[in-house]
XYZ file of C-alpha atoms in Angstrom:
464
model
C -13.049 -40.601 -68.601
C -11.560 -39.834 -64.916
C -10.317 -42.961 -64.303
C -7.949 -41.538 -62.152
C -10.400 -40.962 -59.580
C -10.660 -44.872 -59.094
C -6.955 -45.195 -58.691
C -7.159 -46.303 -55.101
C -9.944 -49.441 -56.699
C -7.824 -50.164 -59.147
C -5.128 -50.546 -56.657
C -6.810 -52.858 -54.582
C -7.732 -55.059 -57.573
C -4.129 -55.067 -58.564
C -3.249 -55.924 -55.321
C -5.622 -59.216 -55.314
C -4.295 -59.929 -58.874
C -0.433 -59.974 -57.619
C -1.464 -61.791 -54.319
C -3.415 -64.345 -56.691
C -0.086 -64.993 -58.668
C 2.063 -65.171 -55.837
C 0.050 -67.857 -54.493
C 0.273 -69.764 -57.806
C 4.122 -69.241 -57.732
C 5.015 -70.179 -54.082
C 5.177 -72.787 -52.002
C 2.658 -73.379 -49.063
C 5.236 -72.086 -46.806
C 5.887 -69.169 -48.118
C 2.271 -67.798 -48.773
C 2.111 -65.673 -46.172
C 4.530 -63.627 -48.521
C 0.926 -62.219 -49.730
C 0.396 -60.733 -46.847
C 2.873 -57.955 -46.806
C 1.898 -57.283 -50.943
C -1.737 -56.771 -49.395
C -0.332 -54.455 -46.693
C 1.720 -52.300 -49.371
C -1.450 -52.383 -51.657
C -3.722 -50.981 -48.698
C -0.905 -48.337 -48.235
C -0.916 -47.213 -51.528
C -5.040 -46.876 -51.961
C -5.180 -45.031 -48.895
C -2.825 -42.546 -50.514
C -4.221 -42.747 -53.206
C -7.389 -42.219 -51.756
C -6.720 -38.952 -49.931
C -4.632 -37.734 -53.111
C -7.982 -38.017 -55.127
C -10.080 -36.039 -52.684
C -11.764 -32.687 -54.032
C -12.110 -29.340 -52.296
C -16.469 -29.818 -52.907
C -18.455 -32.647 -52.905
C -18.488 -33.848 -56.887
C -20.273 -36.613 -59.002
C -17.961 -38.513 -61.543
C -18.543 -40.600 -64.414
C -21.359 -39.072 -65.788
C -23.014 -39.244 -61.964
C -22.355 -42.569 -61.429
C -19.512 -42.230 -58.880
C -19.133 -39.546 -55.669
C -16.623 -38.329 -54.553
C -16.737 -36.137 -51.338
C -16.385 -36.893 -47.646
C -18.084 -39.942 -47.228
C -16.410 -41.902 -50.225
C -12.893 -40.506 -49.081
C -12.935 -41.407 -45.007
C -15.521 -44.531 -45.517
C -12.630 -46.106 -48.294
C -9.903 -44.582 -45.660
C -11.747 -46.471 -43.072
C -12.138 -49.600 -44.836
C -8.380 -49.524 -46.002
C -7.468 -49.583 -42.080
C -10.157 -52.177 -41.178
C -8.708 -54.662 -43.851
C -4.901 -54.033 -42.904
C -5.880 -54.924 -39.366
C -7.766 -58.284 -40.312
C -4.476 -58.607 -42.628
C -2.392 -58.461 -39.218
C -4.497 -60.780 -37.316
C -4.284 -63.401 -40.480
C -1.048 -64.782 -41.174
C -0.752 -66.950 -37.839
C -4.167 -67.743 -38.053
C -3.849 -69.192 -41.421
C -0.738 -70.472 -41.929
C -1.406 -74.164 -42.153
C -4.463 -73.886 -44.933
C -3.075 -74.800 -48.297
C -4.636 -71.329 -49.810
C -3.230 -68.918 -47.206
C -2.190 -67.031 -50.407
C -5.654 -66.568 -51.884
C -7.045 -65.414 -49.085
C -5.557 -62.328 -48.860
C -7.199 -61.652 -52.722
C -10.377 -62.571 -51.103
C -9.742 -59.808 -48.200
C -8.796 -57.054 -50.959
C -11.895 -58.242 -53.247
C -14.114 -57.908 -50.554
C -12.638 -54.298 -49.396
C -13.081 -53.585 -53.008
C -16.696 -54.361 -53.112
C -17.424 -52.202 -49.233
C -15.421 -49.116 -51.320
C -17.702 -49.711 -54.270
C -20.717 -49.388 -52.136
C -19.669 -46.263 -50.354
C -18.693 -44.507 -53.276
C -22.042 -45.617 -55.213
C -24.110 -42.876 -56.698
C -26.453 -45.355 -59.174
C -28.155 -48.366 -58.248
C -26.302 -50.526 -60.525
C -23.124 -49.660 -59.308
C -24.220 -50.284 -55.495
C -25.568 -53.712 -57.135
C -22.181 -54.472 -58.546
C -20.691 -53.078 -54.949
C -23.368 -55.604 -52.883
C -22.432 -58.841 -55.065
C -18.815 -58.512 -54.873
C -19.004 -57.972 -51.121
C -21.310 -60.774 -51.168
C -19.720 -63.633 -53.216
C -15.939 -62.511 -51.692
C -17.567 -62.757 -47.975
C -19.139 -66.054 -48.447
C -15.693 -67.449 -49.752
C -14.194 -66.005 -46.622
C -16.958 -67.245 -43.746
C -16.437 -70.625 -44.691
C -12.674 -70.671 -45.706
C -12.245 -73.156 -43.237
C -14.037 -76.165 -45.360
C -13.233 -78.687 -43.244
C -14.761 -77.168 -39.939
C -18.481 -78.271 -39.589
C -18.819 -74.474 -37.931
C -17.103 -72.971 -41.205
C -19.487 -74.274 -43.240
C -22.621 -74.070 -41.876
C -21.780 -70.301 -41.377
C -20.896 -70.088 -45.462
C -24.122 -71.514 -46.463
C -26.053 -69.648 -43.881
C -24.452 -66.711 -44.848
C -24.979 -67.700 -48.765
C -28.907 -68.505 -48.254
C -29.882 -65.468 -46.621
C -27.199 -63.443 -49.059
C -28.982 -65.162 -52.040
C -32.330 -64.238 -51.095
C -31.276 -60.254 -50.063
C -29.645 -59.929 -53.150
C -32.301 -61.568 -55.368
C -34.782 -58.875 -53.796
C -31.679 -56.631 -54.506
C -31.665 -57.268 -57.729
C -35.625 -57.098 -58.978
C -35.745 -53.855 -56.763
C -33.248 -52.347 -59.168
C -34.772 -53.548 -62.616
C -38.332 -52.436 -61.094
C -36.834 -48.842 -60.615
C -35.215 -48.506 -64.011
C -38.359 -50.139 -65.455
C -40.648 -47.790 -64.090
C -38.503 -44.577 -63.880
C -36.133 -44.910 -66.522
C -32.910 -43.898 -64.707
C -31.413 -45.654 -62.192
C -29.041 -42.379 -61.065
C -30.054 -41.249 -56.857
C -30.031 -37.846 -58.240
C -32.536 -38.407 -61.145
C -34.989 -41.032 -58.814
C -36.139 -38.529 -56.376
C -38.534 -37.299 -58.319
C -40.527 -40.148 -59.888
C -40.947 -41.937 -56.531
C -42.618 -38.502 -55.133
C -45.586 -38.792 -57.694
C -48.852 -39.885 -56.046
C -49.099 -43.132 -58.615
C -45.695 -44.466 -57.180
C -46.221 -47.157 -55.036
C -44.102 -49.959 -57.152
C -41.356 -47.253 -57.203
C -41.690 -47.279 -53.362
C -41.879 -51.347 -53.457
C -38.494 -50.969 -55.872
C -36.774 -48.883 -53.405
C -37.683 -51.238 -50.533
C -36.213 -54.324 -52.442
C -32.832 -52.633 -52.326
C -32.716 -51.366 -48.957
C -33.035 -54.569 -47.853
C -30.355 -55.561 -49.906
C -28.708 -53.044 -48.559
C -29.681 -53.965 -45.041
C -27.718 -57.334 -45.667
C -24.208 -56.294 -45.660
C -25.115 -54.049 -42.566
C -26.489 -57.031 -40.322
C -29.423 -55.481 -40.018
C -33.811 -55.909 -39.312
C -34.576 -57.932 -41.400
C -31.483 -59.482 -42.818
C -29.601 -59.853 -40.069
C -29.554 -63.152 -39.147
C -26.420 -64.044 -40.655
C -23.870 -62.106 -38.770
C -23.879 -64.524 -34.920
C -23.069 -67.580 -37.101
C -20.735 -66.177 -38.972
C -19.318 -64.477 -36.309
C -18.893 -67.854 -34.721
C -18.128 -69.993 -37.164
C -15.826 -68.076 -39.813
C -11.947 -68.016 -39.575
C -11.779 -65.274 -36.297
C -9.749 -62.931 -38.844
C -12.348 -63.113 -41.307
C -15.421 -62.825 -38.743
C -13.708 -59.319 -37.326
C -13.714 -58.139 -41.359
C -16.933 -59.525 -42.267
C -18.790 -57.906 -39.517
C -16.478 -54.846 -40.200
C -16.132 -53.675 -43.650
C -19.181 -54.461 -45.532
C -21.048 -52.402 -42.894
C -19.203 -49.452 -43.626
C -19.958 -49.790 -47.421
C -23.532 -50.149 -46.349
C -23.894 -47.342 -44.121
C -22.575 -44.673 -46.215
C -24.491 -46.531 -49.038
C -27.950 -46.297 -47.359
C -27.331 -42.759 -45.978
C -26.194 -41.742 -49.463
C -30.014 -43.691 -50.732
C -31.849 -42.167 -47.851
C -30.572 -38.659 -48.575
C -31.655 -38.390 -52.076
C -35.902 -39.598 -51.206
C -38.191 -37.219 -51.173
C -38.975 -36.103 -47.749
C -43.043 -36.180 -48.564
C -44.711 -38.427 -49.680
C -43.976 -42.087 -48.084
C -42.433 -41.023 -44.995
C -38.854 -42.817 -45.842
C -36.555 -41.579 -42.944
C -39.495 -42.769 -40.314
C -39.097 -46.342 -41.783
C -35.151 -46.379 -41.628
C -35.521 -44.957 -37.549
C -37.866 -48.294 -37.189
C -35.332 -50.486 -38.721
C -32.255 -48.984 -36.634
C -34.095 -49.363 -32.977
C -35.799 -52.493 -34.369
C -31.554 -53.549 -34.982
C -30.051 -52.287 -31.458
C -33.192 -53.191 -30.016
C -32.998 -57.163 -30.865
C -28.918 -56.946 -31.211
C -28.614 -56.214 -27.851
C -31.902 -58.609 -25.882
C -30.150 -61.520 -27.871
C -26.678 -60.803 -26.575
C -27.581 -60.989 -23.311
C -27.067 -64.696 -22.635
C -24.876 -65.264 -25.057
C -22.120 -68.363 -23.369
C -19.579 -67.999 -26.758
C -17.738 -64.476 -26.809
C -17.451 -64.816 -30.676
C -21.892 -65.284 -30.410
C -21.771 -62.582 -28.348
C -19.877 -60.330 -30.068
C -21.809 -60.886 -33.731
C -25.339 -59.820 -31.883
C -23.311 -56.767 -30.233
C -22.444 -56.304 -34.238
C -26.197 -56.158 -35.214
C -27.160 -53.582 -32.008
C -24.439 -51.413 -33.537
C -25.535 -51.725 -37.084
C -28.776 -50.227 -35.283
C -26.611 -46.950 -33.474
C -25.242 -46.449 -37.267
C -28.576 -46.482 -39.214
C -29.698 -43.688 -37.003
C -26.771 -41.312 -38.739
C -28.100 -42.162 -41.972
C -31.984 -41.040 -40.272
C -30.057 -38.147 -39.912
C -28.014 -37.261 -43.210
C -29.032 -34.350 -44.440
C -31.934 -33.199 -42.006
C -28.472 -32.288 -39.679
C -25.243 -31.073 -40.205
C -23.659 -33.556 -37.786
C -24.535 -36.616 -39.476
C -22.108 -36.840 -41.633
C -19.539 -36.431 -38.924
C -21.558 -39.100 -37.102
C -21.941 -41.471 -39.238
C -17.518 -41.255 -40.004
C -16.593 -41.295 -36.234
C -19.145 -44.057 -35.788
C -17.719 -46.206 -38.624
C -14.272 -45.517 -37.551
C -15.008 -46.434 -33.443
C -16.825 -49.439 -34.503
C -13.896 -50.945 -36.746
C -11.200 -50.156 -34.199
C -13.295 -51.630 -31.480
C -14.703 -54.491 -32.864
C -11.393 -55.959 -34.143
C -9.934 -55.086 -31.308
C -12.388 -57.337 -29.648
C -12.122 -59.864 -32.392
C -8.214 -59.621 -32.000
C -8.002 -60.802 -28.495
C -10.067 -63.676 -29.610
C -7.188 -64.661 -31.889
C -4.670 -63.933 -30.189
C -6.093 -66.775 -28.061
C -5.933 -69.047 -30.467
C -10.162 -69.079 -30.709
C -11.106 -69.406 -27.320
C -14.735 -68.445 -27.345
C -16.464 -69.580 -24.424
C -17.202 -67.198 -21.821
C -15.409 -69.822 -19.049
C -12.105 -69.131 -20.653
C -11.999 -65.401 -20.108
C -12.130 -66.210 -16.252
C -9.073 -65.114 -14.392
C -7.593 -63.747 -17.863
C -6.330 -60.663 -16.147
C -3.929 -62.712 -14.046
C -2.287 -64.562 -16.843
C -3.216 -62.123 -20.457
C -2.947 -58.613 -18.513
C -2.253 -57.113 -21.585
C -4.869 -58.785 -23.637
C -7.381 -58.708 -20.957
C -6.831 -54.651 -21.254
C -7.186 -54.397 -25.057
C -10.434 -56.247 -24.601
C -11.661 -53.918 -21.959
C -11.433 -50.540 -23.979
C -12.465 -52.626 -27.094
C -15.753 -53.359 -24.934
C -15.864 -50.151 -22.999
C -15.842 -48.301 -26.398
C -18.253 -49.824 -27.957
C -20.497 -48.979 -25.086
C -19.579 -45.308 -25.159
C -17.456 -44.754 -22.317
C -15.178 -42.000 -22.328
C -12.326 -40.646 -23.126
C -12.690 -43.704 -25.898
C -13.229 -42.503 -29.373
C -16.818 -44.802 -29.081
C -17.548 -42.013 -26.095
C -17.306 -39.164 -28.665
C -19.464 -41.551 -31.525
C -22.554 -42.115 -29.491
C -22.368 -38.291 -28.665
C -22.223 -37.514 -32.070
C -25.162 -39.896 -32.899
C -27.279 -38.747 -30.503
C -26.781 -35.008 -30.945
C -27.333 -35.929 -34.582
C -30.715 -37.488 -34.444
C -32.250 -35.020 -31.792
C -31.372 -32.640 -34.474
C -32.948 -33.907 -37.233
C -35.842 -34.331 -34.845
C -36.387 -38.374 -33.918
C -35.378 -37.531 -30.269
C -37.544 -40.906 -29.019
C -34.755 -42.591 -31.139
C -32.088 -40.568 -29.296
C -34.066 -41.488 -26.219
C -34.255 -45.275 -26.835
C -30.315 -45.764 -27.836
C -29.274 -44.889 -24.663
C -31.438 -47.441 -23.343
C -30.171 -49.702 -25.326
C -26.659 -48.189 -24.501
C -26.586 -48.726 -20.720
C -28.431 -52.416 -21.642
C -25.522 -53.515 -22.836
C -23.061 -52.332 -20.521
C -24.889 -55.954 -19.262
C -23.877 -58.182 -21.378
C -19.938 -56.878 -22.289
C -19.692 -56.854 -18.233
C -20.580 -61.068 -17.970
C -16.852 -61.141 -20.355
C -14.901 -58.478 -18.364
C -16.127 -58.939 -14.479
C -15.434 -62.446 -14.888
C -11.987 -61.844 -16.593
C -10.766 -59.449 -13.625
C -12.294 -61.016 -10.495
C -12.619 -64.778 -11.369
C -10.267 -67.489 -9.950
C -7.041 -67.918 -11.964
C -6.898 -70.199 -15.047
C -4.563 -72.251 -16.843
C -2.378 -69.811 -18.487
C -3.565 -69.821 -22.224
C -1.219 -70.358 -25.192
C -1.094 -66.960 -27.752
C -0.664 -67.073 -31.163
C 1.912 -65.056 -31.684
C 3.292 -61.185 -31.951
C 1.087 -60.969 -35.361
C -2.028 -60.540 -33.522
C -0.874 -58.755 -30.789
C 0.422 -56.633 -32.007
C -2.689 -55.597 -34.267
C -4.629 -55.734 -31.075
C -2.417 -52.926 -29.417
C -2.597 -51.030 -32.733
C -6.420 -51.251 -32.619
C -6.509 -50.292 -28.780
C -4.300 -47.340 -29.498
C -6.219 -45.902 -32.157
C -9.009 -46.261 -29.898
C -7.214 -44.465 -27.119
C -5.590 -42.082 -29.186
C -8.841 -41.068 -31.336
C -10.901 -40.888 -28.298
C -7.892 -38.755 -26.554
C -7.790 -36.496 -29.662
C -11.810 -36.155 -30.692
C -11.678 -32.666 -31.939
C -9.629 -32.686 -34.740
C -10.971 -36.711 -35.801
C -14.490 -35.065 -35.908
C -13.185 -32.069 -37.217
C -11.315 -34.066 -40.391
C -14.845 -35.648 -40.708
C -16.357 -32.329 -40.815
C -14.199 -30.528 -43.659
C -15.101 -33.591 -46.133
């Protein structure tokens, strides 16, 4: 058995394991002692992660597991999005009693995004989906004692409970009816002309899978936990679990039969139906952190339209990793600044902010900017990549109605900036500390720096 080729999982879970005891074994005040151990267990399953990589594409444990471009950069990509949340956490969290633990729930849940990326059966993405799931609604309601906290836990538990149920009878219906639930032994059965529960099976777990990307029609989670989680773990739940998902449903997508029910049509609906309604309820949004979760759903609807796009086009796949990586680095960026200020989330206290947060009021600016698509920001060079993708694989009215929904939200992300630059001077607000800024300039140089150096980013996303 290869287990070698999950040494960067098993280094994660070892990581929660040792963060778990150190917990047990310190005091309160010395907790955040869990956070470097997470940091030097991200370190090492990134390594590890690149030193597993293949020259081709290849399918391990008996099928069950890929490994090839996606699974490499989307774990890569998740590793970075969790070290940043781990830099924006410490300060944040310092005076809850399990500080400790919740850097095991961070590397859990990073665990379960990997699992989903690197899923090539339907049982694995299942046990992917539930970890994410169960770890994510620990985190969105960490704080127990804020009413906000909770009610964004069992929000995000309800809706998670129901997706996942469907999840879960979608996957017994498939191996039921087709006896394997492999992608590369499915395509087949579900192309017969008698295969409508197949198609019904398949349908159930997309919208699983449609969960942990925020998306039509499970979407509704992501604004209140966006507002009501811990800030840290808002940026990673609205983060990493996506990325899992993405690659997961591009991975899902790729494998269906292109006759028959017309499968990539129905994923284009979903992804303008998602950018589409991300971005009209964003508009009036009065809390940044509101604001920012519905921006999260419109981008879940730019990344679906890679995974239209896998395999009908050779930039898809290059898409879809420049995409993941400009969304993480932007959105915690954004979600950064917003700790950094201790929380402040109404739209009244970014007023002035230039005068007394220069620095800050920057970061948020490129973080925003980018996820628009201006250039010379890395976002710039994934909405290019998107578009060019889907023309290519020939759904150019979705091409058409993305950068619709592109210069629509230029809107919105202006009511936070204008404001910020040309409004009267504030009280100077109290930051939390060099933690979080200084993951928010790490963020906004990656985004600089990636955006500044787009050629050989895409071109590491191209070679696999």
């Amino acid at each position: 058995m290869p287990i070698g080729d999950l040494a960067p999982q098993i280094t994660l879970l070892v990581g929660a394991a040792a963060a778990v005891i150190v917990s047990l074994f310190t005091g309160h005040h010395r907790q955040w002692l869990a956070a470097p151990l997470a940091l030097a267990a991200l370190t090492v399953a990134a390594a590890a992660q690149l030193a597993v990589r293949r020259d081709s594409d290849v399918l391990t444990f008996d099928g069950q597991w890929a490994l090839d471009g996606l699974t490499t950069w989307g774990a890569v990509i998740i590793v970075v999005t969790t070290a940043l949340t781990v830099g924006l956490s410490p300060r944040w969290m310092r005076t809850d009693r399990r500080h400790g633990e919740y850097y095991a729930m961070l590397l859990l849940a990073a665990l379960g995004a990997q699992v989903m990326a690197g899923a090539a059966d339907v049982m694995e993405l299942v046990v992917g989906i539930l970890l994410s799931s169960v770890t994510g609604y620990v985190l969105a309601s960490y704080h127990r004692r804020s009413p906000l906290s909770a009610e964004a836990g069992v929000k995000f538990f309800l809706i998670g409970g129901l997706t996942n149920s469907l999840l879960l009878v979608g996957a017994v219906l498939l191996f039921t009816l087709s006896g394997t639930t492999l992608y590369r032994d499915i395509a087949a059965p579900v192309a017969t002309p008698d295969a409508s529960l197949l198609v019904i099976a398949v349908a159930l777990i997309v919208i699983g899978i449609a969960f942990e990307l925020g998306a039509v029609p499970a979407h509704a989670w992501v604004p209140d936990v966006s507002q009501g989680a811990p800030a840290p773990a808002a940026a990673f739940l609205t983060v990493a679990p996506k990325i899992g998902a993405l690659i997961a449903l591009a991975r899902l997508v790729q494998v269906l039969p292109s006759d028959g029910v017309g499968w990539r049509p129905l994923v284009a609906v979903v992804a303008a139906a998602t950018m589409t309604l991300g971005n009209l309820a964003a508009f009036w949004q009065d809390d940044v952190r509101r604001l920012l979760g519905w921006s999260s759903v419109s981008q879940s609807g730019y990344g679906i339209m890679a995974a239209v796009a896998v395999g009908a086009s050779p930039h898809a796949t290059p898409a879809l990793l420049t995409f993941a990586l400009a969304y993480a680095l932007a959105n915690l960026a954004a979600f950064g600044v917003v700790v950094a200020l201790r929380g402040r989330t109404d739209i009244s206290d970014y007023t002035g902010l230039a005068r007394s947060c220069p620095w800050l009021t920057a970061a948020l600016t490129l973080a925003m900017l980018s996820l628009v698509g201006i250039p010379p920001l890395i976002g710039f060079t994934a909405k290019l990549q998107l578009f060019t993708a889907t023309i290519d694989a020939g759904y150019g009215w979705l091409a058409v109605l993305a950068v619709v929904n592109t210069v629509a939200s230029l809107f919105y992300y202006l009511r936070v900036i204008g404001p910020a630059y040309l409004g009267e001077r504030g009280e100077r607000p109290v930051t939390l500390g060099p933690w979080s800024a200084a993951t928010v300039a790490a963020a906004t140089i990656g985004l600089v720096a990636t955006g500044v150096l787009a050629g050989p980013t895409v071109g590491a996303f191209t070679g696999g």
